CSV table of C-alpha atoms in Angstrom, one decimal:
chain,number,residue,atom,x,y,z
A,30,UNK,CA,140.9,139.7,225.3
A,31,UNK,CA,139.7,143.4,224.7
A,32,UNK,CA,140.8,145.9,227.1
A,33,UNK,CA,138.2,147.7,228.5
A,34,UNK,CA,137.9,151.5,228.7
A,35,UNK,CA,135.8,154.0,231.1
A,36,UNK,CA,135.7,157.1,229.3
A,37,UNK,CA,133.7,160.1,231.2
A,38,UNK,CA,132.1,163.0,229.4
A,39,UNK,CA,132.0,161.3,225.5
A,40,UNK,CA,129.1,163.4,224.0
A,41,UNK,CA,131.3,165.4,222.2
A,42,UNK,CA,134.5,166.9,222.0
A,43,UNK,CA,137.5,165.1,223.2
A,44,UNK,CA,135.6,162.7,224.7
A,45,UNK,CA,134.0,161.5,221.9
A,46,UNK,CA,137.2,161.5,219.9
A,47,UNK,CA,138.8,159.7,222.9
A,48,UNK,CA,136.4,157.1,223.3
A,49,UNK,CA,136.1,156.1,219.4
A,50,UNK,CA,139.9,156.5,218.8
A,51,UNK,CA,139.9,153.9,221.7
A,52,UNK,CA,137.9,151.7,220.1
A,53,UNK,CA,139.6,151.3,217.0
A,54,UNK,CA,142.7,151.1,219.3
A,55,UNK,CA,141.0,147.4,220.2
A,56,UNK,CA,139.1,148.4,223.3
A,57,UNK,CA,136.0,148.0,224.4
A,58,UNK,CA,134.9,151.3,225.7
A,59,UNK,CA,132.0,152.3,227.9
A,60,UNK,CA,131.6,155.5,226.8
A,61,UNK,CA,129.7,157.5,229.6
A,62,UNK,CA,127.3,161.0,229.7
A,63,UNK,CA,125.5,162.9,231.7
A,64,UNK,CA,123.0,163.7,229.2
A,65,UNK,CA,121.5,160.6,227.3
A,66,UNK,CA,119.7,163.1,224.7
A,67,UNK,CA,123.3,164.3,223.4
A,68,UNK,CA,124.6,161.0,222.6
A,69,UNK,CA,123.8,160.5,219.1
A,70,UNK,CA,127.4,160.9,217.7
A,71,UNK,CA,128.7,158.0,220.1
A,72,UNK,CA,125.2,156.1,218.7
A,73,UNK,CA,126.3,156.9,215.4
A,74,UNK,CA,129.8,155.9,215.5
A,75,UNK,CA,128.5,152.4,217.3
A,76,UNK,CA,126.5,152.1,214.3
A,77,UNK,CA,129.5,152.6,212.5
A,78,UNK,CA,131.0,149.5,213.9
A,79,UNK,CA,132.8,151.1,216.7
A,80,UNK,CA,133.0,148.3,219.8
A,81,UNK,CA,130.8,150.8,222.2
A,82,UNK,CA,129.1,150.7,225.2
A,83,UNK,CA,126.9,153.9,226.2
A,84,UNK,CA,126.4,154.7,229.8
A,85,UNK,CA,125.1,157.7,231.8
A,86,UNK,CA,126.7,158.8,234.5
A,87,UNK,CA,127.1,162.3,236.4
A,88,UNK,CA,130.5,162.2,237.8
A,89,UNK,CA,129.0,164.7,240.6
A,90,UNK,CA,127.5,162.0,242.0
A,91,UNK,CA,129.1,159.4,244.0
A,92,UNK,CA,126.8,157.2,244.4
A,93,UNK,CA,126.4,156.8,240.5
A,94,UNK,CA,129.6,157.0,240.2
A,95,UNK,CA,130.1,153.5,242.4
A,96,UNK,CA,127.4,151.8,240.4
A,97,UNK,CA,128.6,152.7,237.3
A,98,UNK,CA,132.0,150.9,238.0
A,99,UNK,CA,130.5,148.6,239.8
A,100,UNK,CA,128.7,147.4,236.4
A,101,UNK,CA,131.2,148.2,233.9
A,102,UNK,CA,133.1,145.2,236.6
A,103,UNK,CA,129.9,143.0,236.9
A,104,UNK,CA,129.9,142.8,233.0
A,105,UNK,CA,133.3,142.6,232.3
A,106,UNK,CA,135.8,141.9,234.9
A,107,UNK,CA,138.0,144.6,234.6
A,108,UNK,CA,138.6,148.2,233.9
A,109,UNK,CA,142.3,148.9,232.0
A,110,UNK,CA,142.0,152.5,231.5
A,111,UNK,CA,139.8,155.2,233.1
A,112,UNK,CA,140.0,158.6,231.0
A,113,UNK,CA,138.7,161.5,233.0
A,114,UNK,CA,136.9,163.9,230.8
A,115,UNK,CA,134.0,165.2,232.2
A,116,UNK,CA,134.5,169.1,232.6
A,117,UNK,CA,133.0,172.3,231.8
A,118,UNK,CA,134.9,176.4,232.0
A,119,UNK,CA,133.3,178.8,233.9
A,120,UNK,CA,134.8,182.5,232.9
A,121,UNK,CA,134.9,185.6,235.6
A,122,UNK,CA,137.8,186.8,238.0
A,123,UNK,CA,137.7,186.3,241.5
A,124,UNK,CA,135.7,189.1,242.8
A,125,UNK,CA,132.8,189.0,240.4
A,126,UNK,CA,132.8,184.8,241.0
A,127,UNK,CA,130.5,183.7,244.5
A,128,UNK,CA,131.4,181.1,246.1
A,129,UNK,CA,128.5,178.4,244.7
A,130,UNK,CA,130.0,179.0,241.1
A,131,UNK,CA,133.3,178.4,242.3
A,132,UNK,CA,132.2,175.1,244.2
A,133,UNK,CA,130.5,174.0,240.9
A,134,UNK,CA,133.1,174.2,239.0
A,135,UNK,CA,135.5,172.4,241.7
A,136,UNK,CA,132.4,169.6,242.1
A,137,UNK,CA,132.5,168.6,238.3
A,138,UNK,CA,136.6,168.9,237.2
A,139,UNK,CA,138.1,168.2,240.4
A,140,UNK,CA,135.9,165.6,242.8
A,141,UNK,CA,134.7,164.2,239.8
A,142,UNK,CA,137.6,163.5,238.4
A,143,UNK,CA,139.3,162.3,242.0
A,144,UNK,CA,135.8,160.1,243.0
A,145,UNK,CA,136.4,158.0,239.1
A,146,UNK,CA,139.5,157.4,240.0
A,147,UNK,CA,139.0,156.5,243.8
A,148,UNK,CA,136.4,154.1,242.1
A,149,UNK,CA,138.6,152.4,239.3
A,150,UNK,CA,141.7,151.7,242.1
A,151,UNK,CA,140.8,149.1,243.9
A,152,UNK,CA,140.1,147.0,240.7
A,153,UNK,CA,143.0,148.2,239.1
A,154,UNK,CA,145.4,147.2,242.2
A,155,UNK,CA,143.7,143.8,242.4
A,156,UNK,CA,144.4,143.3,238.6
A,157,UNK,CA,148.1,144.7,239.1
A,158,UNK,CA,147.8,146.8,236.2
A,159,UNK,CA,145.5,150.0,234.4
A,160,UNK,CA,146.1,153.2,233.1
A,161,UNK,CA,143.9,156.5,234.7
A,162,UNK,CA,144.7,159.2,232.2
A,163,UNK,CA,143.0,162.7,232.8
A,164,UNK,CA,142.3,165.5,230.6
A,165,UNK,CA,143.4,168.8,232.6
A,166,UNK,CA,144.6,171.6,230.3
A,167,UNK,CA,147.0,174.4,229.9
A,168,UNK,CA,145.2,175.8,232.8
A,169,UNK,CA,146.5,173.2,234.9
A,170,UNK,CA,150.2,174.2,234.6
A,171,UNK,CA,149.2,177.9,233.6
A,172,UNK,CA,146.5,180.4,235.3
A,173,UNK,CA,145.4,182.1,232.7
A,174,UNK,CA,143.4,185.1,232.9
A,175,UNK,CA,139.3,185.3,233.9
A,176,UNK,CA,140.0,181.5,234.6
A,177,UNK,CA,140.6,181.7,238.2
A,178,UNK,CA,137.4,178.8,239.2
A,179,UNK,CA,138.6,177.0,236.2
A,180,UNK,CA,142.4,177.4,236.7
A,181,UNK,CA,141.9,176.4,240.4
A,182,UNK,CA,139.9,173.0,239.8
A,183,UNK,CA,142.5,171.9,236.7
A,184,UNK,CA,145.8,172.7,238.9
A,185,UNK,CA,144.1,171.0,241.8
A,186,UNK,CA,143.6,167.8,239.6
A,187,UNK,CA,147.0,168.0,238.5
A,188,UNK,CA,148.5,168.3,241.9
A,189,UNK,CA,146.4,165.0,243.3
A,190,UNK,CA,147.4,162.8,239.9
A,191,UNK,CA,150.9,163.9,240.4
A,192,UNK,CA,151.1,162.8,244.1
A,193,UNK,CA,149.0,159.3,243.4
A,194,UNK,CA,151.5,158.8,240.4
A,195,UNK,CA,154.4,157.2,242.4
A,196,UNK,CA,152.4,155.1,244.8
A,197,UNK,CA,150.1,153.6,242.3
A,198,UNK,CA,153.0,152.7,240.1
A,199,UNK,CA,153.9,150.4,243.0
A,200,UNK,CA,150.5,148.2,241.7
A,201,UNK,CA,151.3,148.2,238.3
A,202,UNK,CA,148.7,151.4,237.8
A,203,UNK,CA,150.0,154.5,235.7
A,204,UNK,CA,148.9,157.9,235.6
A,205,UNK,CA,148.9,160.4,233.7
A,206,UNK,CA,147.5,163.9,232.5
A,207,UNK,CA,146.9,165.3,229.1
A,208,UNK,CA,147.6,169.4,228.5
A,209,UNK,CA,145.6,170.6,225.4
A,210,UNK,CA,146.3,173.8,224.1
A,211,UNK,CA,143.3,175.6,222.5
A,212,UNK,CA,141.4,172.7,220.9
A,213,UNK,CA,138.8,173.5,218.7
A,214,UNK,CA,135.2,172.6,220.0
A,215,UNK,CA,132.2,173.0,221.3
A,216,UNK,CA,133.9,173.6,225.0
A,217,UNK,CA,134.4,177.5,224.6
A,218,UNK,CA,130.8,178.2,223.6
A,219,UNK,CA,129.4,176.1,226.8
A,220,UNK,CA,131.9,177.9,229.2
A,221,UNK,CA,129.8,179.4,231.9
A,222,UNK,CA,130.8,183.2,231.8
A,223,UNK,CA,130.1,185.8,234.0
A,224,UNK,CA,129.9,188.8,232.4
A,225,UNK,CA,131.9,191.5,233.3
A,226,UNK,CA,130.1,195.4,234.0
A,227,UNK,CA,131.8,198.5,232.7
A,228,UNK,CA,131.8,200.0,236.5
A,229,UNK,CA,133.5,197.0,237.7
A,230,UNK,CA,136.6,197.9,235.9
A,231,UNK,CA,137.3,194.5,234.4
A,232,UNK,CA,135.2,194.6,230.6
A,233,UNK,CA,137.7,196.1,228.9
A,234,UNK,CA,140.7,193.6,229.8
A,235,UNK,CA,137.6,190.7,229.5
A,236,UNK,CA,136.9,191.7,226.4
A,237,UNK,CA,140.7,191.7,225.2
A,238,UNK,CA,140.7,188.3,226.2
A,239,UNK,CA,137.8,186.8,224.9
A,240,UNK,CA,139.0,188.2,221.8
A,241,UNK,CA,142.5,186.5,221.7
A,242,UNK,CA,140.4,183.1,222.7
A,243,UNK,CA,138.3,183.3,219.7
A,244,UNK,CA,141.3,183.5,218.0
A,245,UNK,CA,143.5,181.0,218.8
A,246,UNK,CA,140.2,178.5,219.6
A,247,UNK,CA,139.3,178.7,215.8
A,248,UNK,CA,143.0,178.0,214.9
A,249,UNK,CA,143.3,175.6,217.8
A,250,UNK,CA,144.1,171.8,216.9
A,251,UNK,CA,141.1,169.0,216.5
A,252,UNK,CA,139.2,166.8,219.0
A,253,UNK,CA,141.1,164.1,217.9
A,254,UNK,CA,144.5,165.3,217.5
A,255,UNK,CA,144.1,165.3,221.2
A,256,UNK,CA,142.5,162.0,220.9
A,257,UNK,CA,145.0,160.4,219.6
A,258,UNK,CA,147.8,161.5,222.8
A,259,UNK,CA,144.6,160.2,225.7
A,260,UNK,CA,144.7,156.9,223.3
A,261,UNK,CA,148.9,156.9,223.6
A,262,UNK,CA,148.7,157.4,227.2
A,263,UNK,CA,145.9,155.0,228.0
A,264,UNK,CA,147.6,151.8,225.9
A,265,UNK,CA,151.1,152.9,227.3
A,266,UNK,CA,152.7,150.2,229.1
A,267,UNK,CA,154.7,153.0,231.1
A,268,UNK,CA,153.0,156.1,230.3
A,269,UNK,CA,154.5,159.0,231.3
A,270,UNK,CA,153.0,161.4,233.9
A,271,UNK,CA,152.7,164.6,231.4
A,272,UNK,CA,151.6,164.9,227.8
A,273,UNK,CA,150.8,167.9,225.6
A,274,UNK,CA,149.1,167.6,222.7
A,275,UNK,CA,151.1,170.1,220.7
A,276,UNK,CA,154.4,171.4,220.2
A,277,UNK,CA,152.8,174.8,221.1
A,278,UNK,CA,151.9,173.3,224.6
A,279,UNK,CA,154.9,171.9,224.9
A,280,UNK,CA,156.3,175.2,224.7
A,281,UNK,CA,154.3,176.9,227.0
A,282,UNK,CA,154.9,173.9,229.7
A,283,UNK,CA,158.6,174.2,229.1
A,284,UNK,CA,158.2,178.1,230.1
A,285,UNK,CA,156.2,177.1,233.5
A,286,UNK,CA,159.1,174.0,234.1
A,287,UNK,CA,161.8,176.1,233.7
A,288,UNK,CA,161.3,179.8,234.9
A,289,UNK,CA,161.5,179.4,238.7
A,290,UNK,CA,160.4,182.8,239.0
A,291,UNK,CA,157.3,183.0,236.9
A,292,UNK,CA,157.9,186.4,235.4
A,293,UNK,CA,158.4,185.1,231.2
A,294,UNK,CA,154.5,183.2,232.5
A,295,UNK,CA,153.2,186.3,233.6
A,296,UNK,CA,154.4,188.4,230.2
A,297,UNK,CA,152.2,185.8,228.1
A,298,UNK,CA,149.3,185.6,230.1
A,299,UNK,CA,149.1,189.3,230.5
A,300,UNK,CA,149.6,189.4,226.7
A,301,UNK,CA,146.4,187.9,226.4
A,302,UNK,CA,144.3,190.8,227.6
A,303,UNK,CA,146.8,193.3,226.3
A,304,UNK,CA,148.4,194.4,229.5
A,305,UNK,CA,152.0,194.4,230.6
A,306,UNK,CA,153.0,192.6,233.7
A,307,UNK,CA,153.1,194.7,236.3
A,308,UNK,CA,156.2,194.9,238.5
């Protein structure tokens, strides 16, 4: 018996990669979007004989939300791993962000991500087993800079899988979260930005930092480099809670892990728009 796969936001990207490396894993996946018109590379990959299901859903909707789970159970019976993808950046420091940007991007990354998983549960407890596996980032372990919306909705996922993680075990249900590093995609280029103004003090140190992105972003690793760690953690019979995709995450969680005090964190984030920490 296949399992079967949820996988949210699979246009492109890491979803995509997630939800086809999935497939030729042995799942079935239902591979969901918001958009119908972007899904050709999922239609193309089915056509390439990967065992795929399309779907839309907007995961800022509850109610479609419910009814997608509902069917994905109706057809199937079961739902062995939920990956949360669906996201989107938003770029701007706290005074230049109002507070309907900064509810947007909370709506999509963070309730999205917690009303899929509030959905999948009950199943998964009645099933006594199920992996929910969400993609958070660096930005959930790091605040990087002009990412404060962003940075806010990633560690507030974070905090809510880490505190379901030992209770849901209890049911046989892991969980687990996946830290990219810079991954090279379409996900920069779609970040909502707000620019900064010269009188407003900050486009200089934006600048800096958009800079350093475009950098590391067209150095960063492939959709399905990370693919293939949400595929690990999603077929794991005891996943484990965290997983970078890279030894350059890796490194950069270490640092957050083990300096209690933060300061070695704020040196390379200042870094990034060419400042020193300030002490």
């Amino acid at each position: 018996m296949n399992r079967i796969a949820l996988v949210t936001g699979s246009s492109s990207g890491i979803g995509l990669a997630s939800a086809v490396g999935l497939a030729k894993a042995g799942c079935r996946v239902v591979a969901t979007v918001r958009d119908p018109s972007r899904a050709d590379a999922l239609e193309a990959a089915r056509g390439s004989g990967a065992d795929l299901e399309i779907r839309r859903l907007d995961v800022t909707d509850p109610d479609a939300i419910n009814a997608c789970v509902a069917g994905v159970l109706g057809d199937h019976g079961r739902i062995d791993a939920l990956v949360n993808n669906a996201g989107a950046g938003v770029r701007g420091t706290l005074e230049q962000l109002d507070d309907p940007t900064i509810a947007a991007a909370m709506d999509l990354n963070f309730w999205g991500t917690l009303r899929c998983a509030r959905a999948v549960i009950p199943a998964m407890r009645a099933q006594g087993s199920g992996n929910i596996v969400s993609v958070t980032s660096m930005n959930g372990l790091i605040g990087m800079p002009f990412s404060d919306a962003y940075n806010a909705s990633k560690f507030a996922v974070e905090g809510l899988m880490e505190g379901l993680a030992p209770v849901l075990a209890q049911f046989g249900i892991g969980v687990s979260v996946i830290e990219p590093g810079p991954v090279n995609t379409g996900f920069t280029a779609n970040v909502r930005r707000v620019e900064a103004q010269s009188e407003d003090g900050y486009a200089e140190l934006s600048a800096a930092y958009e800079d350093r992105l475009r950098g590391l972003f067209s150095g960063g690793q492939t959709p399905e480099e990370v693919a293939a760690v949400v595929v690990e953690a999603a077929m794991s019979a005891s996943p484990h809670l965290r997983y970078q995709s890279s030894l350059a995450a890796s490194a950069m969680a270490a640092r957050k892990l083990v300096d209690t005090t933060g300061d070695s964190v704020l040196a390379a984030t200042s870094a990034l728009i060419g400042a020193a920490p300030a002490r």
